[in-house]
PDB file of C-alpha atoms in Angstrom:
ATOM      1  CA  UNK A   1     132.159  94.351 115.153  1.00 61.00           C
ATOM      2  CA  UNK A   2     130.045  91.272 114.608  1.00 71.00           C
ATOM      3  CA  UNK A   3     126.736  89.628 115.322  1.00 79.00           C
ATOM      4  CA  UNK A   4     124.943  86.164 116.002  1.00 88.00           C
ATOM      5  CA  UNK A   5     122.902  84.864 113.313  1.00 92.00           C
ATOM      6  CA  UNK A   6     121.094  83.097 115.814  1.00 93.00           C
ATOM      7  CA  UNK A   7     120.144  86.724 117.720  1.00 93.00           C
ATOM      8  CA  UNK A   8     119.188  88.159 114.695  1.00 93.00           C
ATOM      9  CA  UNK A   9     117.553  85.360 112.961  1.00 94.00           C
ATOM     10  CA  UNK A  10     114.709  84.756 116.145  1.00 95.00           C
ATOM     11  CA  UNK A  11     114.827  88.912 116.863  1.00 95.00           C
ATOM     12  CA  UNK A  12     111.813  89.530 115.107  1.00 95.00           C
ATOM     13  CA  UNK A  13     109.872  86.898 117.533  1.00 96.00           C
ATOM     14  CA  UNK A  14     111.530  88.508 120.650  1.00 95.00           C
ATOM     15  CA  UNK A  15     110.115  91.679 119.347  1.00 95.00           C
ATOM     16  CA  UNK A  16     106.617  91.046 119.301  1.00 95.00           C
ATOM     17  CA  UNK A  17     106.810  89.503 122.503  1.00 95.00           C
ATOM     18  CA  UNK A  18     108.047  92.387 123.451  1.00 94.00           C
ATOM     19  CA  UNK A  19     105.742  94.767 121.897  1.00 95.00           C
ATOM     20  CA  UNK A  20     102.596  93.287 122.244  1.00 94.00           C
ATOM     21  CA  UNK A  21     100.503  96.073 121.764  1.00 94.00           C
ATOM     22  CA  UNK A  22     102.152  97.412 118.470  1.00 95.00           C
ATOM     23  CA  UNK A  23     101.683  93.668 117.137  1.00 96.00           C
ATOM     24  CA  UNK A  24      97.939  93.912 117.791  1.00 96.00           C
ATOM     25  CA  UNK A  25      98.065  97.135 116.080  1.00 95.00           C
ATOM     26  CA  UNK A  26      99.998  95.052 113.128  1.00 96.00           C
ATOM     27  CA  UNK A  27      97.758  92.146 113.145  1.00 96.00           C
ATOM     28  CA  UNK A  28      94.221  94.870 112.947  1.00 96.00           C
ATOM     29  CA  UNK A  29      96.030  96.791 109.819  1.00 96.00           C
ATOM     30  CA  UNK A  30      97.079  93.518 108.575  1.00 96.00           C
ATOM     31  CA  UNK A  31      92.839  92.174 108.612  1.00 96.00           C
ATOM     32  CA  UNK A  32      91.332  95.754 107.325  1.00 95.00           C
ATOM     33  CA  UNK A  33      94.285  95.584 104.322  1.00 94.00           C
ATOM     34  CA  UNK A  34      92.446  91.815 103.928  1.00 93.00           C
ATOM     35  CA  UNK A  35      89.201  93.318 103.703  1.00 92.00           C
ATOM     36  CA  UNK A  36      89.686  95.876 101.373  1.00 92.00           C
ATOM     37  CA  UNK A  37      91.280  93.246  99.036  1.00 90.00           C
ATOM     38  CA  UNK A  38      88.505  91.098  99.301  1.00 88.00           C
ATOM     39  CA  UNK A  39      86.360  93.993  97.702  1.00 89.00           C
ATOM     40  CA  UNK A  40      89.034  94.633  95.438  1.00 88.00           C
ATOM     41  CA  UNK A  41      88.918  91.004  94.620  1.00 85.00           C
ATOM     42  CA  UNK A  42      85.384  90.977  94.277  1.00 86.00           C
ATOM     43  CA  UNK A  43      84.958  93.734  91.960  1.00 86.00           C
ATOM     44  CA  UNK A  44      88.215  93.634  89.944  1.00 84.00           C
ATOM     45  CA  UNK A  45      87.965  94.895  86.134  1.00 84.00           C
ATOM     46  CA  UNK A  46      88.716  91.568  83.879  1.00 84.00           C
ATOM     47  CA  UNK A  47      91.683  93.638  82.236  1.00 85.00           C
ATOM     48  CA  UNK A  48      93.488  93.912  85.749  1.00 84.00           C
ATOM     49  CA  UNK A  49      92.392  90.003  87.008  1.00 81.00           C
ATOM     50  CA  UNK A  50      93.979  88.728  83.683  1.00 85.00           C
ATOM     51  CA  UNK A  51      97.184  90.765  84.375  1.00 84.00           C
ATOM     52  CA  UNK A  52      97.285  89.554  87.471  1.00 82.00           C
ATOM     53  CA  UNK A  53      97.107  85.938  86.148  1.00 82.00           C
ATOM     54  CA  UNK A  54      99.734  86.316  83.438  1.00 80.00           C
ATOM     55  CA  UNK A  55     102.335  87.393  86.218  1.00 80.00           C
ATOM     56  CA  UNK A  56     101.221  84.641  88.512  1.00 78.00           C
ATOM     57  CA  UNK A  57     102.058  82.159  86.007  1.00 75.00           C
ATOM     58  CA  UNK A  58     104.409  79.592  86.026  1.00 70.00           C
ATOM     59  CA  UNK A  59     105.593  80.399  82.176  1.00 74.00           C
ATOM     60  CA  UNK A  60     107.545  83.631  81.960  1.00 70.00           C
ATOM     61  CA  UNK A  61     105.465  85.439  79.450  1.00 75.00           C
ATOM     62  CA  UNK A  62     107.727  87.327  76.320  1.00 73.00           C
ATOM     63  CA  UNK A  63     108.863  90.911  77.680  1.00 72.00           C
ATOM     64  CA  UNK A  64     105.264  92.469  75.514  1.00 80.00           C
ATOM     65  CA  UNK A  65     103.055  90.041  77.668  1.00 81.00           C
ATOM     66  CA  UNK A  66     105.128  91.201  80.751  1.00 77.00           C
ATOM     67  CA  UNK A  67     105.063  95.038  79.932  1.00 82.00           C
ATOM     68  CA  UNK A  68     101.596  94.796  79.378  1.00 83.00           C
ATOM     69  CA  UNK A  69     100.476  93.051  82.615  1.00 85.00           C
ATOM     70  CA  UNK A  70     102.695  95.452  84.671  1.00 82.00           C
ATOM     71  CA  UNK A  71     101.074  97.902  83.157  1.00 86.00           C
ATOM     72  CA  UNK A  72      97.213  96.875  83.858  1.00 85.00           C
ATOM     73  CA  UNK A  73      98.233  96.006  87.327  1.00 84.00           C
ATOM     74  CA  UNK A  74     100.714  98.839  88.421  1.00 85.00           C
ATOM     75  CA  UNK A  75      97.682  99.948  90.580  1.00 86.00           C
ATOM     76  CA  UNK A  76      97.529  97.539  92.947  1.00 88.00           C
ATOM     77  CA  UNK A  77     100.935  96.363  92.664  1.00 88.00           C
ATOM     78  CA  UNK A  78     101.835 100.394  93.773  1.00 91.00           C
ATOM     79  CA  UNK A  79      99.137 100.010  96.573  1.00 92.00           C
ATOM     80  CA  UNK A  80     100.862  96.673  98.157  1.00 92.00           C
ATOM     81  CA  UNK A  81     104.121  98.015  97.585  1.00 94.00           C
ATOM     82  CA  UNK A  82     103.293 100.920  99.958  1.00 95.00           C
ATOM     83  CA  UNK A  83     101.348  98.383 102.383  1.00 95.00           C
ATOM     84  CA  UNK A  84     104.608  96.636 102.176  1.00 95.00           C
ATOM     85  CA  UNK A  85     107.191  99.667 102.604  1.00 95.00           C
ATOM     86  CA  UNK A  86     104.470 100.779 105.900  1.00 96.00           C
ATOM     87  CA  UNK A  87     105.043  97.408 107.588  1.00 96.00           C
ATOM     88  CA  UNK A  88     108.831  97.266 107.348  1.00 96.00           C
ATOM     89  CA  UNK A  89     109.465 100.539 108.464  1.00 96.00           C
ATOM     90  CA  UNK A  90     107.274  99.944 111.647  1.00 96.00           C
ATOM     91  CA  UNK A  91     109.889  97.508 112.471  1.00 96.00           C
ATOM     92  CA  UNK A  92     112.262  99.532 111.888  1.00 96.00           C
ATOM     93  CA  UNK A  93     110.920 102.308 113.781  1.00 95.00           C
ATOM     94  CA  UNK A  94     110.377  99.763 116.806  1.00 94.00           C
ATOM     95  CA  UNK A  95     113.645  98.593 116.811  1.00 93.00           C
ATOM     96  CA  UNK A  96     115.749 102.627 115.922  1.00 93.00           C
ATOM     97  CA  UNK A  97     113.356 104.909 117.000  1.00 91.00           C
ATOM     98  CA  UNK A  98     111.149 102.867 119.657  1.00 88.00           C
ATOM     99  CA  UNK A  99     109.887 105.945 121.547  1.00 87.00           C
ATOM    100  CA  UNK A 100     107.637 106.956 118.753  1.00 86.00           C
ATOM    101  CA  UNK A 101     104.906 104.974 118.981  1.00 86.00           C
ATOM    102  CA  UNK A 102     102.352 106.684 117.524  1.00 87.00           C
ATOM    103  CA  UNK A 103      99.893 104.746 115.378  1.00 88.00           C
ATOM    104  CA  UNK A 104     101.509 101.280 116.697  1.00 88.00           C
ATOM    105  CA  UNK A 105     104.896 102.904 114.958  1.00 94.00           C
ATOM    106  CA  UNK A 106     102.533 102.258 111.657  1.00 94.00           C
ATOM    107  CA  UNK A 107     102.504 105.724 109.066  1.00 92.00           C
ATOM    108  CA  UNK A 108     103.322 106.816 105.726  1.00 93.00           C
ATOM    109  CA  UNK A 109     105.554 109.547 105.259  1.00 92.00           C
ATOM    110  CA  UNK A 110     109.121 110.360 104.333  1.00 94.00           C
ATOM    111  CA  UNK A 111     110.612 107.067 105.603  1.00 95.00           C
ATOM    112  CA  UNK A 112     108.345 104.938 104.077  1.00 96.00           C
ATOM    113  CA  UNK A 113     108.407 106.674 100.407  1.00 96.00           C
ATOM    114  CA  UNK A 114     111.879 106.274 100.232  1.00 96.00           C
ATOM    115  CA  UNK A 115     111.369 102.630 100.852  1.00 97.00           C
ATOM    116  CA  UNK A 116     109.111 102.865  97.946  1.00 96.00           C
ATOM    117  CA  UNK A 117     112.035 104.668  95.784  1.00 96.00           C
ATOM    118  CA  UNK A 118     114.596 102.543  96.900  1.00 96.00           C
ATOM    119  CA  UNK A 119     112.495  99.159  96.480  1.00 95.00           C
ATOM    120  CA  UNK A 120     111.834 100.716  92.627  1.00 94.00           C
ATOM    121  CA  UNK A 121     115.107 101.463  91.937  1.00 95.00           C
ATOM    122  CA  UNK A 122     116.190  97.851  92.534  1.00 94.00           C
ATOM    123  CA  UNK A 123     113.236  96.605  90.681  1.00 91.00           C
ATOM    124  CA  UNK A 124     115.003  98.126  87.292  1.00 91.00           C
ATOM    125  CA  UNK A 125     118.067  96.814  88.666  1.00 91.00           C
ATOM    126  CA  UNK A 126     117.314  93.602  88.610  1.00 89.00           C
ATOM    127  CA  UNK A 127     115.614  93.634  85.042  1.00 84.00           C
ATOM    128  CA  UNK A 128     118.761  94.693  83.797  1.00 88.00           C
ATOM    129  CA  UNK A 129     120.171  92.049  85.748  1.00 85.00           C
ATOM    130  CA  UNK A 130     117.800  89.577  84.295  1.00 81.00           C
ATOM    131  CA  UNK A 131     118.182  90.708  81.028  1.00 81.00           C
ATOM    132  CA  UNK A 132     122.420  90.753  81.244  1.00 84.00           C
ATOM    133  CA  UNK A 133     121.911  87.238  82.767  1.00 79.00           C
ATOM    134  CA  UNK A 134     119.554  85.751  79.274  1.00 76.00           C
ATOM    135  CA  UNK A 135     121.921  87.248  77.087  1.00 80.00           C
ATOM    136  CA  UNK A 136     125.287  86.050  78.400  1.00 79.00           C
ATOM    137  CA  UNK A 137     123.778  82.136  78.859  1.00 73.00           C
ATOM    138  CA  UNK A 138     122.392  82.254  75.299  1.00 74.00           C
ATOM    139  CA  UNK A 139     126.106  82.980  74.548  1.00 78.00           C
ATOM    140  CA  UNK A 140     127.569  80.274  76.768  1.00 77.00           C
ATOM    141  CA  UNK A 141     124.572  77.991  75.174  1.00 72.00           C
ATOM    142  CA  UNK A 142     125.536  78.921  71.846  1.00 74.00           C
ATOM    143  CA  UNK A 143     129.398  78.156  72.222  1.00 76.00           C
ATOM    144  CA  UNK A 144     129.072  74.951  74.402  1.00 71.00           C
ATOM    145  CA  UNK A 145     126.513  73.607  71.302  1.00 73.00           C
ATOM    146  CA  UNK A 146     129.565  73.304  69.301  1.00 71.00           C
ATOM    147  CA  UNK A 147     130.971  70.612  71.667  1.00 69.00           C
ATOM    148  CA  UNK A 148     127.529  68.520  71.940  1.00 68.00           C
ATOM    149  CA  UNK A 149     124.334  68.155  73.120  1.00 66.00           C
ATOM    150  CA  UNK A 150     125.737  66.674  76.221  1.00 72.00           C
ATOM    151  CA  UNK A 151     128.098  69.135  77.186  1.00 71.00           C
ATOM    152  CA  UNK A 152     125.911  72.033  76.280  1.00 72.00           C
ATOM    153  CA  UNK A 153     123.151  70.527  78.724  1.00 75.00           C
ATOM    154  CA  UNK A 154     125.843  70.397  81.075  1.00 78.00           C
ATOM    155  CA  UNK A 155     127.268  73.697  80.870  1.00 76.00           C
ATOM    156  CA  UNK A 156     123.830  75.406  80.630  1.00 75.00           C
ATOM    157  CA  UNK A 157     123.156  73.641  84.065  1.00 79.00           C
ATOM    158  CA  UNK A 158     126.542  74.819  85.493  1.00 81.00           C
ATOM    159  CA  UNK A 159     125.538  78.585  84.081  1.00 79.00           C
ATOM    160  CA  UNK A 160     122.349  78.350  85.712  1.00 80.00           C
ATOM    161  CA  UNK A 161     123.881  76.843  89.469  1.00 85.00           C
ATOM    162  CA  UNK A 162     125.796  80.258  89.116  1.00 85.00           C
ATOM    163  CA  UNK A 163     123.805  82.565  88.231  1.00 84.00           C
ATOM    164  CA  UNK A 164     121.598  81.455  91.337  1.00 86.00           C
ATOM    165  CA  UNK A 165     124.664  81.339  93.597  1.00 90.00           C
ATOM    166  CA  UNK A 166     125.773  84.758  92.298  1.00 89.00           C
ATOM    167  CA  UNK A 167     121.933  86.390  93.089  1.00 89.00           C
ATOM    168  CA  UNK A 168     121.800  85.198  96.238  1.00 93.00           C
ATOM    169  CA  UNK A 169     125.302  86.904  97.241  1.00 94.00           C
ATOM    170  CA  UNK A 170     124.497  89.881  95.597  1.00 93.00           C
ATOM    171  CA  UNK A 171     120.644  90.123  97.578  1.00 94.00           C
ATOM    172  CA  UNK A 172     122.584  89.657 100.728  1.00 95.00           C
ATOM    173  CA  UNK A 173     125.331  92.221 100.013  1.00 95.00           C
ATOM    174  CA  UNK A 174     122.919  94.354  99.343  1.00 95.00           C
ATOM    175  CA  UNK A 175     120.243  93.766 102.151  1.00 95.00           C
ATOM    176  CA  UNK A 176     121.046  96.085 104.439  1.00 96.00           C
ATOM    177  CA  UNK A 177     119.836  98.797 101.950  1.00 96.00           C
ATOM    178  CA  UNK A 178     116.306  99.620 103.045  1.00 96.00           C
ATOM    179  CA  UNK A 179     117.533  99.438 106.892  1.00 96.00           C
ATOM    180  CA  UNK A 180     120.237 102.103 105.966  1.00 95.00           C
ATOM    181  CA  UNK A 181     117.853 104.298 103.814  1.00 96.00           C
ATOM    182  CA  UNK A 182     115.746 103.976 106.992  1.00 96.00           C
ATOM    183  CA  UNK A 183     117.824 104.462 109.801  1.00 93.00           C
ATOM    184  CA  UNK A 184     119.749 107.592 108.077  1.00 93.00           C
ATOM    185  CA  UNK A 185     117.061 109.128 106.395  1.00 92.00           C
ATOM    186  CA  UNK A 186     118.564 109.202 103.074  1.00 94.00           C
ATOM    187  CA  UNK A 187     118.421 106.772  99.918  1.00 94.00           C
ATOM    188  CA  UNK A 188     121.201 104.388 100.269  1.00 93.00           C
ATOM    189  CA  UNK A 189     121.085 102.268  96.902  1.00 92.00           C
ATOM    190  CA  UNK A 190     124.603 100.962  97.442  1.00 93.00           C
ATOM    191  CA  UNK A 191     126.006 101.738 100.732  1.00 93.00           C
ATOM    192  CA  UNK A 192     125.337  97.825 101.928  1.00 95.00           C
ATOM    193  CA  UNK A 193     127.901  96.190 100.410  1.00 94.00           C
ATOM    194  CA  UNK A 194     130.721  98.166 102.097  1.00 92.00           C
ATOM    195  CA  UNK A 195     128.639  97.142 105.595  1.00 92.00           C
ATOM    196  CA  UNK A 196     128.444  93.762 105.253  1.00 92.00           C
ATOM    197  CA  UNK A 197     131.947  93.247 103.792  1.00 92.00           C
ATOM    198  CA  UNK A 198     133.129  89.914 105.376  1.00 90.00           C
ATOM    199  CA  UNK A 199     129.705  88.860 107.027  1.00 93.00           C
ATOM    200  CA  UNK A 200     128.233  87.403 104.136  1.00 94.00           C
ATOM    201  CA  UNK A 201     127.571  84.054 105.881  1.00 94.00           C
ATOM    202  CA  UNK A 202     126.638  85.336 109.130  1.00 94.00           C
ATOM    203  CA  UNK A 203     123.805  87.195 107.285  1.00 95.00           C
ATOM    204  CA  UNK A 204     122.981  84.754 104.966  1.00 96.00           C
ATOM    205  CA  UNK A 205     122.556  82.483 108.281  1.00 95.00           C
ATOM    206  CA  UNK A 206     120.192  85.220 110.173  1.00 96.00           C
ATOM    207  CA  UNK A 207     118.012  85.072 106.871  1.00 96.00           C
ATOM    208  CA  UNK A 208     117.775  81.352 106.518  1.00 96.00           C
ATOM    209  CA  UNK A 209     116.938  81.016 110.015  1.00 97.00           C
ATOM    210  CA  UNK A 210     114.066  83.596 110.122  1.00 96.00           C
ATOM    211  CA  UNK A 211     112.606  81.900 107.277  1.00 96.00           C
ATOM    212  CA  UNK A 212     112.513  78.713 108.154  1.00 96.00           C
ATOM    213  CA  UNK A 213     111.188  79.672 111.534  1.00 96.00           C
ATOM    214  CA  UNK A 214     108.179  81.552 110.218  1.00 96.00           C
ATOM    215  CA  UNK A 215     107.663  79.132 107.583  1.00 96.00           C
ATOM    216  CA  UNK A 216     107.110  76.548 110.276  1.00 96.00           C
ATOM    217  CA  UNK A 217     104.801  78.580 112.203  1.00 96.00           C
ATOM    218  CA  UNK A 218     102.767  79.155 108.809  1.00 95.00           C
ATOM    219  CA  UNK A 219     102.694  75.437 109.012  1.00 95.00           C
ATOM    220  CA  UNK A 220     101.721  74.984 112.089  1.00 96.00           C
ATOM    221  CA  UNK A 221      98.526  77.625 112.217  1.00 94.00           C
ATOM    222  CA  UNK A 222      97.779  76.193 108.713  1.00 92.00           C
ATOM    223  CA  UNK A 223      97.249  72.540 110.073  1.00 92.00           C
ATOM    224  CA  UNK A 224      95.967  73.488 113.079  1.00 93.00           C
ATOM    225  CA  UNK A 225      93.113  76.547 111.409  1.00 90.00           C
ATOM    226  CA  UNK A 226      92.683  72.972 109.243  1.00 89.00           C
ATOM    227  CA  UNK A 227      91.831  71.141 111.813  1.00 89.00           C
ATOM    228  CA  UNK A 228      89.383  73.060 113.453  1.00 90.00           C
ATOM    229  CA  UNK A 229      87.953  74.398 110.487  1.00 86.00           C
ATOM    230  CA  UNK A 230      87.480  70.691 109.593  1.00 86.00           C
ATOM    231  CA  UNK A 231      85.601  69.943 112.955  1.00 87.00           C
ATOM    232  CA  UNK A 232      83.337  73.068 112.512  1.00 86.00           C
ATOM    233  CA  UNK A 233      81.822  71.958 108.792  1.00 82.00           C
ATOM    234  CA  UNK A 234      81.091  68.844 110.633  1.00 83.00           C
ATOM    235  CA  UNK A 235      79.609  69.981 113.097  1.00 83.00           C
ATOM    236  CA  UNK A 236      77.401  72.350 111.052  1.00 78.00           C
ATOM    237  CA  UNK A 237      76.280  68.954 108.831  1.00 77.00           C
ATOM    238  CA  UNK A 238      79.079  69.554 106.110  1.00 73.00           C
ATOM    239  CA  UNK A 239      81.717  66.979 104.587  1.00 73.00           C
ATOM    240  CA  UNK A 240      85.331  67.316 105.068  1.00 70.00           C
ATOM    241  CA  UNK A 241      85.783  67.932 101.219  1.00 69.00           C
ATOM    242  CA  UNK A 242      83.843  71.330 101.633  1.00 69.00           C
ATOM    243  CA  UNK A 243      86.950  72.261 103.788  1.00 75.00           C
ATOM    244  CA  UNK A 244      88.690  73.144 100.155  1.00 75.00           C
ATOM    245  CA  UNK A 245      85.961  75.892  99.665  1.00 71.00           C
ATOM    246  CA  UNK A 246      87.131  77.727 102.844  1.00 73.00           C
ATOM    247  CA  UNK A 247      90.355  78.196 101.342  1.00 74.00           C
ATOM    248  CA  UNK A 248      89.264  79.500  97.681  1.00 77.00           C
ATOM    249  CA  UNK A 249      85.723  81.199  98.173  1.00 76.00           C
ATOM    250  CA  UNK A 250      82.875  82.661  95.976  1.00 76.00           C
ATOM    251  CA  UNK A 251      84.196  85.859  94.569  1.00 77.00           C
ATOM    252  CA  UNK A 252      80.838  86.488  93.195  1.00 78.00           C
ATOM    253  CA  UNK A 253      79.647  88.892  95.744  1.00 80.00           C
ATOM    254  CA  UNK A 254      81.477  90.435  98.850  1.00 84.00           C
ATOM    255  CA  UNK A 255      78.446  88.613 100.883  1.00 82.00           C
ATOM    256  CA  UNK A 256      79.809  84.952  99.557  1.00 79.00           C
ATOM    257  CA  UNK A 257      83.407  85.922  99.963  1.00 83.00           C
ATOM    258  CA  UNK A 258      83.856  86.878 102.996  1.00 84.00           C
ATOM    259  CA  UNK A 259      81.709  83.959 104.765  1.00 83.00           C
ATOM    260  CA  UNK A 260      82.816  83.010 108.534  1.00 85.00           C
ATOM    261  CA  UNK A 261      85.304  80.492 107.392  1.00 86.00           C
ATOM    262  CA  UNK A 262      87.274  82.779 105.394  1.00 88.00           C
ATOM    263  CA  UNK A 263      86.898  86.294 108.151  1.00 90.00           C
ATOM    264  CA  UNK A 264      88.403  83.274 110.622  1.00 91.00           C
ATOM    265  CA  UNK A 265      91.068  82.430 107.983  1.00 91.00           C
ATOM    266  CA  UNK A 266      91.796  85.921 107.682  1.00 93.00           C
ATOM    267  CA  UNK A 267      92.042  86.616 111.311  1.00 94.00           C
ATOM    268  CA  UNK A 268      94.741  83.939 111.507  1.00 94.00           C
ATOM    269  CA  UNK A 269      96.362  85.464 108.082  1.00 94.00           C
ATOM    270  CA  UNK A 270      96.830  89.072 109.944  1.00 96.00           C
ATOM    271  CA  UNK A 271      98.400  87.605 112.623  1.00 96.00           C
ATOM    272  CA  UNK A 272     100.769  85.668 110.650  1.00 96.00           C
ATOM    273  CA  UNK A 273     101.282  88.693 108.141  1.00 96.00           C
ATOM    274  CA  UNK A 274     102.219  90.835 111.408  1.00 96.00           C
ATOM    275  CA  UNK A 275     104.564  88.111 112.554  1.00 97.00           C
ATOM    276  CA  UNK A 276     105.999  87.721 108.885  1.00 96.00           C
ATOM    277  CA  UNK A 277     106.923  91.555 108.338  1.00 96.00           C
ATOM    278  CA  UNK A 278     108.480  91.378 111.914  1.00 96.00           C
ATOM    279  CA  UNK A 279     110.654  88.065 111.596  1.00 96.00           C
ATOM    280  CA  UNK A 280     111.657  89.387 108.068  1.00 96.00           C
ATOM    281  CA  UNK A 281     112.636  92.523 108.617  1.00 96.00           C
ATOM    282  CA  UNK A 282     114.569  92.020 111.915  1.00 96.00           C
ATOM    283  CA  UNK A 283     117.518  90.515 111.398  1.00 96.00           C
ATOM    284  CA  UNK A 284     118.951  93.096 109.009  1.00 95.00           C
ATOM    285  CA  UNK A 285     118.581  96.062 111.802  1.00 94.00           C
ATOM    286  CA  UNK A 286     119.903  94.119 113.934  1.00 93.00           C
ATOM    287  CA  UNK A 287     122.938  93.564 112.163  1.00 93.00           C
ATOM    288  CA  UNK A 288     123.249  97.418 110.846  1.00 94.00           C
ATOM    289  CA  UNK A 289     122.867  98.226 114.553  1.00 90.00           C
ATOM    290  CA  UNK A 290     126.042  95.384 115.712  1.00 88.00           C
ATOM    291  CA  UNK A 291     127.993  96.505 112.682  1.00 86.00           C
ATOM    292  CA  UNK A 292     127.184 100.307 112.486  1.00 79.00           C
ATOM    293  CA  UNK A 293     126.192 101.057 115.456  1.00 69.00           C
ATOM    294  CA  UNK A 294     123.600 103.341 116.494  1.00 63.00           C
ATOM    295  CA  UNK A 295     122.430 105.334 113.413  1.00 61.00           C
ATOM    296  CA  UNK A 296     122.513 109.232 112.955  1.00 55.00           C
ATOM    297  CA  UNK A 297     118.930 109.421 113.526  1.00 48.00           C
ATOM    298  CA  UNK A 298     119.016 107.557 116.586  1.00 48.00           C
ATOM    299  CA  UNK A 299     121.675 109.097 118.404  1.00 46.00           C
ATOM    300  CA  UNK A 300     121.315 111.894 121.194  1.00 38.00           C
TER     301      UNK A 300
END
């Protein structure tokens, strides 16, 4: 069996048309989860703020730095891991099991811990990826120094072109994990890559599509929230160069955080969250469902 890249690439649009309702329901979960980390924001210890700094750097820190960090964030990293694990499974369950559409198809239970598991599980995975990956270029660095500076620089860009082709592959062999463990009700850490055997490009197609559509339609709210946002500090006797303030705001107090501009910017944000998790997650259920079929769980 196959499927259109095209189908599943746009499906996650078609389904919020679709399913207005449960993308309301999205969009409201999507502002309170906003909310709550604008208090967490606001009253964040300086241990956890620092971590959280460190890993949003653009200089990998050494693996101490790293551990450390991890480790003074794992909180909230947990928490949006879960937030993240309840969104894609509401997909899911809109698109395998649309008849249960309790809490706009939004929960956490069984389904959505295993996401958690499974989403762990390749976390470690890819450290040890990672770490395979630094060891075998400082090996190719080390023999292709031997030759000269030029062809070491050349190799060492080479090694790097194929490590990046070779993760990309892999992610998409492997993408059709968390729909599996979802649809079957059972952890499926490798089952993927025996699915998509032979429709790596189709996949890799669907993916690139969905992205690039949602990334224009970020675009496109951003300029436009922008330009109204811009029109409204005018209007209220402000300068277009206080529009930057909108955009990063006081985290001194909740009060000076969450000013109107920023609940507006927020309001936008759910919507675009909801539409995010939908247009992400899509594609790959759509192609289990063309390429499986319907799942265990789904059938009868």
């Amino acid at each position: 069996m196959a499927f259109s890249s095209t189908d599943a690439g746009l499906e996650g649009f078609r389904l919020t048309r679709e399913n207005p309702r449960a993308y309301l329901r999205w969009a409201f979960f999507s502002f309170v989860v906003s909310v709550l980390g604008a208090f967490v924001t606001v009253n964040m210890p300086p241990e956890i703020r620092n971590a959280l700094q460190v890993l949003g750097a653009e200089e990998t820190p050494d693996a101490t730095t790293l551990g450390r960090a991890l480790l003074a964030a794992s909180p909230l990293l947990v928490i949006g891991l879960l937030i993240q694990c309840m969104m894609t499974a509401a997909v899911y369950r809109i698109i395998f099991r649309h008849d249960d559409t309790r809490f706009g198809y939004l929960r956490m239970g069984a389904d959505e811990l295993r996401l958690v598991a499974l989403t762990l599980i390749y976390f470690v995975m890819a450290v040890v990826f990672l770490a395979l990956v630094i060891l075998v270029a400082g090996l190719i660095a080390a023999a292709a120094s031997v030759a000269g500076g030029g062809v070491a620089v050349f190799v060492a860009a080479a090694a790097e072109l194929a490590v990046f082709a070779l993760a990309i592959y892999v992610a998409v062999r492997l993408s059709l994990a968390p729909v599996i463990t979802f649809a079957e009700r059972r952890l499926a850490v490798f089952d993927s890559w025996a699915v998509t055997r032979g429709h790596f490009w189709r996949l890799f197609g669907a993916y690139v599509l969905a992205l690039a559509c949602i990334v224009a339609v970020a675009l496109l709210a951003l300029v436009i929230f922008s330009m109204l946002a811009g029109v409204a500090i005018l209007l209220t006797g402000g300068e277009l160069a206080d529009l930057g303030a909108v955009f990063s705001p006081d985290e001194t107090t909740l009060t000076s955080y969450l000013n109107p501009f920023m609940i507006a910017y927020m309001v936008v944000g759910s919507f675009l969250t909801a539409l995010y998790y939908a247009v992400v997650a899509a594609p790959g259920a759509v192609a289990y469902r063309e390429l499986h079929g319907a799942p265990p769980a789904a059938k009868g």
